């Protein structure tokens, strides 16, 4: 988000649901205190679903970095180059070809009763980003 241009795949249309660690902790406390769920698997996300491009632009805004453009990168050459670095560096390169997947697939939690119970009191994405931006 801090680059002069923000590179994304597929116009940054992948949807994400960032969640504040404070809200995750509250969900865990609720479960420990006996909140009942029907599912064995609990998916939990923040109160807002946004595109990845919007998420990065809101990070920029929270950090007072000014306006910029989002630039869409083609997936195949980036993934191909990372596969080469995977082989050359044996997994010691900072980014691997497998790490591209989260930027190509939606990352949202399925609705559940715990989320519905906590959502009204969850921290907004903008509050989360402002807090993180000013913590440094």
Coordinates of N, CA and C in Angstrom, one line a residue:
X1 N 0.8 -1.2 0.0 CA 0.0 0.0 0.0 C 0.9 1.3 0.0
X2 N 2.1 1.2 0.4 CA 2.9 2.4 0.5 C 3.7 2.6 -0.8
X3 N 3.6 1.8 -1.8 CA 4.3 2.0 -3.0 C 3.7 3.2 -3.8
X4 N 4.5 3.8 -4.7 CA 3.9 4.9 -5.5 C 2.7 4.4 -6.3
X5 N 2.7 3.2 -6.8 CA 1.6 2.6 -7.5 C 1.3 1.3 -6.8
X6 N 0.0 1.0 -6.6 CA -0.3 -0.2 -5.9 C -0.6 -1.4 -6.9
X7 N 0.4 -2.4 -6.9 CA 0.2 -3.5 -7.8 C -0.8 -4.6 -7.2
X8 N -1.7 -5.0 -8.0 CA -2.7 -6.0 -7.6 C -2.9 -7.0 -8.8
X9 N -3.5 -8.1 -8.5 CA -3.9 -9.0 -9.6 C -5.4 -8.9 -9.8
X10 N -5.8 -9.1 -11.0 CA -7.2 -9.1 -11.4 C -7.9 -7.8 -10.9
X11 N -7.3 -6.7 -11.1 CA -7.8 -5.3 -10.7 C -8.1 -5.2 -9.2
X12 N -7.6 -6.1 -8.4 CA -7.8 -6.1 -7.0 C -9.2 -6.4 -6.6
X13 N -9.9 -7.2 -7.5 CA -11.3 -7.5 -7.2 C -11.6 -8.6 -6.2
X14 N -10.5 -9.3 -5.8 CA -10.7 -10.3 -4.8 C -11.2 -9.7 -3.5
X15 N -12.2 -10.3 -2.9 CA -12.8 -9.8 -1.7 C -12.1 -10.4 -0.4
X16 N -11.9 -9.5 0.6 CA -11.3 -9.9 1.8 C -12.2 -9.3 3.0
X17 N -12.0 -9.9 4.2 CA -12.7 -9.5 5.3 C -11.8 -9.3 6.5
X18 N -11.0 -8.3 6.5 CA -10.0 -8.1 7.6 C -10.7 -8.0 8.9
X19 N -10.1 -8.6 9.9 CA -10.6 -8.6 11.3 C -9.6 -8.1 12.3
X20 N -10.1 -7.3 13.2 CA -9.3 -6.8 14.3 C -8.9 -7.9 15.3
X21 N -7.7 -8.0 15.7 CA -7.3 -9.0 16.7 C -8.1 -8.9 18.0
X22 N -8.5 -7.7 18.3 CA -9.3 -7.4 19.5 C -10.6 -8.2 19.4
X23 N -11.2 -8.1 18.2 CA -12.5 -8.8 18.0 C -12.3 -10.4 18.0
X24 N -11.2 -10.8 17.4 CA -10.9 -12.3 17.5 C -10.7 -12.7 18.9
X25 N -10.0 -11.9 19.8 CA -9.9 -12.2 21.2 C -11.3 -12.3 21.9
X26 N -12.1 -11.3 21.5 CA -13.5 -11.3 22.1 C -14.3 -12.6 21.7
X27 N -14.1 -13.0 20.5 CA -14.8 -14.2 20.0 C -14.3 -15.4 20.8
X28 N -13.0 -15.5 21.0 CA -12.4 -16.6 21.7 C -12.9 -16.6 23.2
X29 N -12.9 -15.5 23.8 CA -13.5 -15.4 25.2 C -14.9 -15.8 25.2
X30 N -15.7 -15.4 24.2 CA -17.1 -15.9 24.2 C -17.2 -17.4 24.1
X31 N -16.4 -18.0 23.3 CA -16.4 -19.5 23.2 C -16.0 -20.1 24.5
X32 N -14.9 -19.6 25.2 CA -14.5 -20.1 26.4 C -15.5 -20.0 27.5
X33 N -16.3 -18.9 27.4 CA -17.4 -18.7 28.4 C -18.6 -19.5 28.1
X34 N -18.6 -20.3 27.0 CA -19.7 -21.2 26.8 C -20.6 -20.8 25.6
X35 N -20.3 -19.8 24.8 CA -21.1 -19.5 23.7 C -21.3 -20.7 22.8
X36 N -22.5 -21.1 22.5 CA -22.7 -22.4 21.8 C -22.8 -22.2 20.3
X37 N -22.0 -23.1 19.6 CA -22.0 -23.1 18.1 C -22.4 -24.5 17.7
X38 N -23.0 -24.6 16.5 CA -23.3 -25.9 15.9 C -22.2 -26.5 15.1
X39 N -21.3 -25.6 14.6 CA -20.3 -26.1 13.7 C -19.0 -26.3 14.5
X40 N -18.2 -27.3 14.1 CA -16.9 -27.6 14.7 C -15.9 -26.6 14.1
X41 N -16.1 -26.2 12.9 CA -15.2 -25.2 12.3 C -15.8 -23.8 12.4
X42 N -15.0 -22.9 12.9 CA -15.5 -21.5 13.1 C -14.7 -20.6 12.2
X43 N -15.4 -20.0 11.3 CA -14.7 -19.0 10.4 C -15.1 -17.6 11.0
X44 N -14.2 -16.7 11.0 CA -14.5 -15.4 11.7 C -13.8 -14.3 10.9
X45 N -14.5 -13.3 10.5 CA -13.9 -12.1 9.8 C -14.4 -10.9 10.4
X46 N -14.0 -9.8 9.8 CA -14.4 -8.5 10.3 C -15.8 -8.1 9.9
X47 N -16.3 -6.9 10.3 CA -17.6 -6.5 10.0 C -17.8 -6.1 8.5
X48 N -16.7 -5.8 7.8 CA -16.8 -5.3 6.4 C -16.1 -6.3 5.4
X49 N -16.7 -6.5 4.3 CA -16.1 -7.2 3.2 C -15.8 -6.1 2.1
X50 N -14.5 -6.1 1.8 CA -14.0 -5.1 0.8 C -13.2 -5.8 -0.3
X51 N -13.0 -5.1 -1.4 CA -12.1 -5.6 -2.4 C -10.7 -5.4 -1.9
X52 N -9.7 -6.2 -2.4 CA -8.3 -6.1 -2.0 C -7.8 -4.7 -2.4
X53 N -8.2 -4.2 -3.6 CA -7.8 -2.9 -4.0 C -8.3 -1.8 -3.0
X54 N -9.5 -1.9 -2.6 CA -10.1 -1.0 -1.6 C -9.4 -1.1 -0.3
X55 N -9.1 -2.3 0.2 CA -8.3 -2.5 1.4 C -7.0 -1.8 1.4
X56 N -6.2 -1.9 0.3 CA -4.9 -1.3 0.2 C -5.1 0.2 0.1
X57 N -6.1 0.7 -0.6 CA -6.3 2.2 -0.6 C -6.7 2.7 0.8
X58 N -7.4 2.0 1.5 CA -7.8 2.4 2.9 C -6.6 2.4 3.8
X59 N -5.7 1.4 3.6 CA -4.4 1.4 4.4 C -3.7 2.7 4.1
X60 N -3.5 3.0 2.8 CA -2.8 4.3 2.4 C -3.5 5.5 3.1
X61 N -4.8 5.5 3.1 CA -5.5 6.7 3.7 C -5.2 6.7 5.2
X62 N -5.3 5.6 5.9 CA -5.0 5.6 7.3 C -3.6 6.0 7.6
X63 N -2.7 5.8 6.7 CA -1.3 6.1 7.0 C -0.9 7.5 6.4
X64 N -2.0 8.2 5.9 CA -1.8 9.6 5.4 C -0.7 9.6 4.2
X65 N -0.8 8.6 3.3 CA 0.1 8.5 2.2 C -0.3 9.2 0.9
X66 N -1.5 9.7 0.9 CA -2.0 10.4 -0.3 C -2.6 9.4 -1.3
X67 N -3.1 10.0 -2.3 CA -3.8 9.3 -3.4 C -2.7 8.6 -4.3
X68 N -3.1 7.5 -4.9 CA -2.3 6.8 -5.9 C -3.2 6.0 -6.8
X69 N -2.6 5.3 -7.7 CA -3.4 4.4 -8.6 C -3.2 3.0 -8.3
X70 N -4.2 2.2 -8.6 CA -4.0 0.7 -8.5 C -3.7 0.2 -9.9
X71 N -2.7 -0.6 -10.0 CA -2.3 -1.1 -11.3 C -2.4 -2.7 -11.3
X72 N -3.1 -3.2 -12.3 CA -3.3 -4.6 -12.3 C -2.2 -5.3 -13.0
X73 N -1.6 -6.3 -12.4 CA -0.5 -7.1 -12.9 C -1.1 -8.4 -13.5
X74 N -0.5 -8.9 -14.6 CA -0.9 -10.2 -15.1 C -0.4 -11.3 -14.1
X75 N -1.2 -12.3 -13.9 CA -0.8 -13.3 -12.9 C 0.3 -14.3 -13.4
X76 N 0.1 -14.8 -14.6 CA 1.0 -15.8 -15.1 C 2.5 -15.5 -15.1
X77 N 2.9 -14.3 -15.5 CA 4.4 -14.0 -15.5 C 4.9 -13.9 -14.0
X78 N 4.1 -13.4 -13.2 CA 4.6 -13.2 -11.8 C 4.7 -14.6 -11.1
X79 N 3.6 -15.4 -11.3 CA 3.7 -16.8 -10.8 C 4.8 -17.6 -11.4
X80 N 5.1 -17.5 -12.7 CA 6.2 -18.2 -13.4 C 7.5 -17.8 -12.8
X81 N 7.7 -16.5 -12.6 CA 9.0 -16.0 -12.1 C 9.2 -16.5 -10.6
X82 N 8.1 -16.5 -9.9 CA 8.2 -17.0 -8.5 C 8.5 -18.5 -8.4
X83 N 8.0 -19.3 -9.4 CA 8.3 -20.7 -9.4 C 9.8 -20.9 -9.7
X84 N 10.4 -20.0 -10.5 CA 11.8 -20.1 -10.8 C 12.6 -19.8 -9.5
X85 N 12.2 -18.8 -8.8 CA 12.9 -18.4 -7.6 C 12.7 -19.5 -6.5
X86 N 11.5 -20.2 -6.5 CA 11.3 -21.3 -5.6 C 12.4 -22.4 -5.8
X87 N 12.6 -22.7 -7.1 CA 13.6 -23.7 -7.4 C 15.1 -23.2 -7.1
X88 N 15.3 -22.0 -7.5 CA 16.7 -21.4 -7.4 C 17.1 -21.2 -5.9
X89 N 16.2 -20.8 -5.1 CA 16.5 -20.4 -3.7 C 16.0 -21.4 -2.7
X90 N 15.4 -22.5 -3.2 CA 15.0 -23.6 -2.3 C 14.1 -23.1 -1.1
X91 N 13.2 -22.2 -1.4 CA 12.2 -21.7 -0.4 C 12.8 -20.6 0.5
X92 N 14.0 -20.1 0.2 CA 14.6 -19.0 1.0 C 14.4 -17.6 0.4
X93 N 13.6 -17.5 -0.7 CA 13.3 -16.2 -1.2 C 12.1 -15.7 -0.4
X94 N 12.0 -14.4 -0.2 CA 11.0 -13.8 0.7 C 9.6 -14.1 0.2
X95 N 9.4 -14.3 -1.1 CA 8.0 -14.6 -1.6 C 8.1 -15.9 -2.4
X96 N 7.0 -16.7 -2.2 CA 7.0 -18.0 -3.0 C 5.8 -18.0 -3.9
X97 N 5.8 -18.9 -4.9 CA 4.7 -19.0 -5.8 C 3.4 -19.3 -5.1
X98 N 3.4 -20.1 -4.1 CA 2.2 -20.4 -3.3 C 1.6 -19.2 -2.6
X99 N 2.4 -18.2 -2.3 CA 1.8 -17.1 -1.6 C 1.0 -16.1 -2.5
X100 N 0.9 -16.5 -3.8 CA 0.1 -15.7 -4.7 C -1.4 -16.0 -4.5
X101 N -1.7 -17.2 -4.1 CA -3.1 -17.7 -4.1 C -4.0 -16.8 -3.3
X102 N -3.6 -16.3 -2.1 CA -4.5 -15.5 -1.3 C -4.9 -14.2 -2.1
X103 N -4.1 -13.8 -3.0 CA -4.4 -12.6 -3.8 C -5.3 -12.9 -5.0
X104 N -5.6 -14.1 -5.2 CA -6.4 -14.6 -6.4 C -7.7 -15.1 -5.9
X105 N -7.9 -15.4 -4.7 CA -9.1 -16.1 -4.2 C -9.8 -15.2 -3.1
X106 N -11.1 -15.2 -3.1 CA -11.8 -14.5 -2.0 C -11.4 -15.1 -0.6
X107 N -11.3 -14.2 0.4 CA -11.0 -14.6 1.7 C -12.1 -14.1 2.7
X108 N -13.2 -14.7 2.7 CA -14.3 -14.3 3.6 C -14.8 -15.4 4.4
X109 N -15.3 -15.1 5.6 CA -15.8 -16.1 6.5 C -17.3 -16.4 6.2
X110 N -17.6 -17.7 6.4 CA -19.1 -18.0 6.3 C -19.8 -17.4 7.5
X111 N -21.0 -16.9 7.3 CA -21.8 -16.4 8.4 C -22.0 -17.5 9.5
X112 N -22.0 -17.1 10.7 CA -22.3 -18.0 11.8 C -22.9 -17.2 13.0
X113 N -23.5 -17.9 14.0 CA -24.1 -17.2 15.1 C -23.2 -16.4 15.9
X114 N -22.0 -16.8 16.1 CA -21.0 -16.1 16.9 C -20.7 -14.7 16.2
X115 N -20.5 -14.7 14.9 CA -20.2 -13.5 14.2 C -21.4 -12.6 14.3
X116 N -22.6 -13.1 14.1 CA -23.9 -12.3 14.1 C -24.0 -11.7 15.5
X117 N -23.6 -12.4 16.6 CA -23.7 -11.9 17.9 C -22.7 -10.8 18.2
X118 N -21.5 -10.9 17.7 CA -20.5 -9.9 18.0 C -20.4 -8.8 17.0
X119 N -20.9 -8.9 15.8 CA -20.8 -7.9 14.7 C -21.2 -6.5 15.1
X120 N -22.3 -6.3 15.8 CA -22.7 -4.9 16.2 C -21.6 -4.2 17.0
X121 N -20.8 -4.9 17.7 CA -19.8 -4.2 18.6 C -18.4 -4.3 18.1
X122 N -18.2 -4.9 16.9 CA -16.9 -5.1 16.3 C -16.3 -3.7 15.8
X123 N -15.0 -3.7 15.9 CA -14.3 -2.5 15.4 C -14.4 -2.4 13.9
X124 N -14.6 -1.2 13.4 CA -14.7 -1.0 11.9 C -13.3 -1.1 11.3
X125 N -13.3 -1.4 10.1 CA -12.0 -1.5 9.4 C -11.2 -0.2 9.4
X126 N -11.9 0.9 9.3 CA -11.1 2.2 9.4 C -10.5 2.4 10.8
X127 N -11.3 2.1 11.8 CA -10.7 2.2 13.2 C -9.5 1.3 13.3
X128 N -9.6 0.1 12.9 CA -8.5 -0.8 13.0 C -7.3 -0.3 12.2
X129 N -7.4 0.2 11.0 CA -6.3 0.7 10.2 C -5.7 2.0 10.8
X130 N -6.5 2.9 11.4 CA -6.0 4.1 12.0 C -5.2 3.7 13.2
X131 N -5.7 2.8 14.0 CA -5.0 2.3 15.2 C -3.6 1.7 14.9
X132 N -3.6 0.9 13.9 CA -2.3 0.3 13.4 C -1.4 1.3 12.9
X133 N -1.9 2.2 12.0 CA -1.1 3.2 11.4 C -0.4 4.1 12.4
X134 N -1.1 4.4 13.5 CA -0.5 5.4 14.5 C 0.2 4.7 15.6
X135 N 0.3 3.3 15.6 CA 0.9 2.6 16.6 C 2.5 2.6 16.5
X136 N 2.9 2.8 15.2 CA 4.4 2.8 14.9 C 5.1 3.9 15.5

